[in-house]
Amino acid sequence: MKQIERTIVALDQMSIKEIDVFLNKSNRKFTKVKIGLELFLKYGPNFIKDIFNTYQVSIFLDLKLHDIPITVQMAIRSLKDLPLEFLTIHLGGGEAMLKTAMAEARASIPNTKILGVSFLTCLSEKDIQDIYGIEDTHSGFIRLFNLAHLAGLDGVICSPYEVEIVKSINLSLITVTPGIRFSDENSPTDQKRVASPREAFNLGADFLVIGRSLTKAVDLEKRIHELQVPISIL
């Protein structure tokens, strides 16, 4: 399998026209896209259907749901019949919220894999310590990933550097890793725990999320070519 087949393009901070230009410019080589909170709030559920039908891509809806159980349950119910491959919820919502979310997801969007968000990859170790009072961030990740396992989630969102922890808890948990930058990129980033595509796959990631490194790429063909390398030979 090629890297590009496990790459999800984040269509963040893009207009509908920019998305159309990008997906056509890439000759439809990307088969999975991420739609985040900004685009979903701006264009609504019909936008999901339009992207799915027009470009024949799988949809990762990144809403990071986090609220009391009944609110998350009803939010997931409102997504019924949308063609979603992945949907995110916050692991920090606790076991009751997670189990309620999973029960509703199986009923309303049964073909969608539910991914738990741990600590955002924009947070440094110091940020995690300051916000959550956790001195040992490793144990913090273990607790959250154990929650994902106990609640029956399909996978988690984590940086490439936490993949090993996830797989030690449950090999079948899908790992989706943002914070991906190509090795020759020097641009500033709002992600702290970053890795190149090669590094992430070598660390065991199942899927990568890549945004501006692709959508704003000076040479998109070069990036596509880099992602055509099979994972098995990395």
Short mmCIF file of C-alpha atoms in Angstrom, two decimals, residues 24-164:
data_model
loop_
_atom_site.label_atom_id
_atom_site.label_comp_id
_atom_site.label_asym_id
_atom_site.label_seq_id
_atom_site.Cartn_x
_atom_site.Cartn_y
_atom_site.Cartn_z
CA ASN A 24 -8.69 18.82 -9.42
CA LYS A 25 -5.06 19.98 -9.46
CA SER A 26 -4.08 16.82 -7.60
CA ASN A 27 -5.78 14.76 -10.33
CA ARG A 28 -7.94 13.15 -7.66
CA LYS A 29 -4.94 11.25 -6.29
CA PHE A 30 -6.14 11.85 -2.72
CA THR A 31 -9.00 9.59 -1.67
CA LYS A 32 -9.59 10.89 1.86
CA VAL A 33 -10.22 14.43 3.10
CA LYS A 34 -10.75 15.99 6.51
CA ILE A 35 -13.48 18.56 7.06
CA GLY A 36 -13.14 20.41 10.33
CA LEU A 37 -15.35 22.55 12.51
CA GLU A 38 -14.82 25.73 10.49
CA LEU A 39 -15.99 24.30 7.17
CA PHE A 40 -18.82 22.31 8.74
CA LEU A 41 -20.23 25.36 10.53
CA LYS A 42 -19.83 27.52 7.44
CA TYR A 43 -21.33 25.20 4.82
CA GLY A 44 -23.35 22.62 6.76
CA PRO A 45 -24.17 18.92 6.27
CA ASN A 46 -25.02 19.26 2.58
CA PHE A 47 -21.43 20.32 1.97
CA ILE A 48 -20.33 16.88 3.22
CA LYS A 49 -22.61 15.18 0.70
CA ASP A 50 -21.47 17.47 -2.11
CA ILE A 51 -17.77 16.77 -1.50
CA PHE A 52 -18.42 13.03 -1.23
CA ASN A 53 -20.49 12.85 -4.41
CA THR A 54 -18.50 15.29 -6.54
CA TYR A 55 -14.98 14.05 -5.78
CA GLN A 56 -15.64 10.46 -4.67
CA VAL A 57 -13.55 10.89 -1.52
CA SER A 58 -13.96 9.46 1.96
CA ILE A 59 -14.87 12.03 4.59
CA PHE A 60 -13.23 12.50 7.98
CA LEU A 61 -15.46 14.89 9.94
CA ASP A 62 -13.30 16.40 12.66
CA LEU A 63 -15.74 17.94 15.14
CA LYS A 64 -13.98 16.86 18.37
CA LEU A 65 -17.30 16.52 20.17
CA HIS A 66 -16.99 17.17 23.91
CA ASP A 67 -20.01 17.82 26.10
CA ILE A 68 -22.40 16.10 28.47
CA PRO A 69 -23.42 12.62 27.22
CA ILE A 70 -26.92 13.54 26.02
CA THR A 71 -25.65 16.52 24.03
CA VAL A 72 -22.98 14.45 22.30
CA GLN A 73 -25.53 11.71 21.68
CA MET A 74 -27.94 14.10 19.97
CA ALA A 75 -25.13 15.76 18.02
CA ILE A 76 -24.15 12.37 16.59
CA ARG A 77 -27.79 11.57 15.85
CA SER A 78 -27.99 14.78 13.80
CA LEU A 79 -25.29 13.36 11.51
CA LYS A 80 -27.47 10.39 10.51
CA ASP A 81 -27.15 9.38 6.84
CA LEU A 82 -24.04 11.49 6.22
CA PRO A 83 -21.32 9.56 4.32
CA LEU A 84 -18.64 9.67 7.00
CA GLU A 85 -15.65 7.35 7.33
CA PHE A 86 -14.32 8.97 10.52
CA LEU A 87 -15.71 11.22 13.26
CA THR A 88 -13.81 12.62 16.26
CA ILE A 89 -14.85 12.97 19.90
CA HIS A 90 -12.76 14.10 22.87
CA LEU A 91 -11.50 11.38 25.19
CA GLY A 92 -11.52 13.98 27.95
CA GLY A 93 -15.32 13.76 27.98
CA GLY A 94 -15.04 10.66 30.15
CA GLU A 95 -16.24 7.08 30.00
CA ALA A 96 -19.99 7.80 30.19
CA MET A 97 -19.83 10.29 27.32
CA LEU A 98 -17.69 7.96 25.22
CA LYS A 99 -19.95 4.94 25.70
CA THR A 100 -23.06 7.00 24.99
CA ALA A 101 -21.42 8.37 21.85
CA MET A 102 -20.47 4.90 20.66
CA ALA A 103 -23.98 3.53 21.19
CA GLU A 104 -25.49 6.38 19.20
CA ALA A 105 -22.85 6.15 16.46
CA ARG A 106 -23.58 2.44 15.95
CA ALA A 107 -27.27 3.27 15.58
CA SER A 108 -27.16 6.46 13.50
CA ILE A 109 -23.88 6.29 11.55
CA PRO A 110 -22.97 2.58 11.69
CA ASN A 111 -20.39 2.78 8.91
CA THR A 112 -18.43 5.54 10.63
CA LYS A 113 -15.33 4.88 12.72
CA ILE A 114 -15.22 6.91 15.93
CA LEU A 115 -11.82 8.33 16.86
CA GLY A 116 -10.93 9.70 20.27
CA VAL A 117 -8.88 12.87 20.56
CA SER A 118 -6.26 12.79 23.32
CA PHE A 119 -4.11 15.87 23.91
CA LEU A 120 -4.09 18.21 20.91
CA THR A 121 -0.86 18.05 18.94
CA CYS A 122 -0.55 21.84 19.21
CA LEU A 123 0.14 21.34 22.93
CA SER A 124 3.69 20.96 24.12
CA GLU A 125 4.57 18.82 27.14
CA LYS A 126 4.70 22.01 29.23
CA ASP A 127 1.22 23.01 27.98
CA ILE A 128 -0.17 19.64 29.04
CA GLN A 129 1.44 20.00 32.45
CA ASP A 130 0.16 23.56 32.88
CA ILE A 131 -3.42 22.80 31.78
CA TYR A 132 -3.99 19.38 33.29
CA GLY A 133 -1.47 19.34 36.14
CA ILE A 134 0.10 16.20 34.72
CA GLU A 135 3.81 15.92 35.40
CA ASP A 136 4.14 12.55 33.67
CA THR A 137 2.53 13.09 30.27
CA HIS A 138 3.25 9.47 29.31
CA SER A 139 0.89 8.23 32.02
CA GLY A 140 -1.67 10.82 30.91
CA PHE A 141 -1.70 9.37 27.42
CA ILE A 142 -2.01 5.84 28.82
CA ARG A 143 -5.10 6.82 30.84
CA LEU A 144 -6.79 8.43 27.85
CA PHE A 145 -6.01 5.59 25.44
CA ASN A 146 -7.22 3.07 28.00
CA LEU A 147 -10.50 4.99 28.10
CA ALA A 148 -10.76 4.68 24.31
CA HIS A 149 -10.20 0.94 24.59
CA LEU A 150 -12.69 0.44 27.45
CA ALA A 151 -15.38 2.50 25.72
CA GLY A 152 -15.01 0.52 22.49
CA LEU A 153 -13.84 3.33 20.23
CA ASP A 154 -12.47 2.42 16.81
CA GLY A 155 -9.30 4.44 17.15
CA VAL A 156 -7.59 7.56 18.40
CA ILE A 157 -6.01 10.77 17.20
CA CYS A 158 -2.47 11.10 18.48
CA SER A 159 0.94 12.30 17.41
CA PRO A 160 3.22 9.70 15.81
CA TYR A 161 5.16 9.55 19.07
CA GLU A 162 2.20 8.10 20.98
CA VAL A 163 1.35 5.38 18.46
CA GLU A 164 3.44 2.82 20.33
#
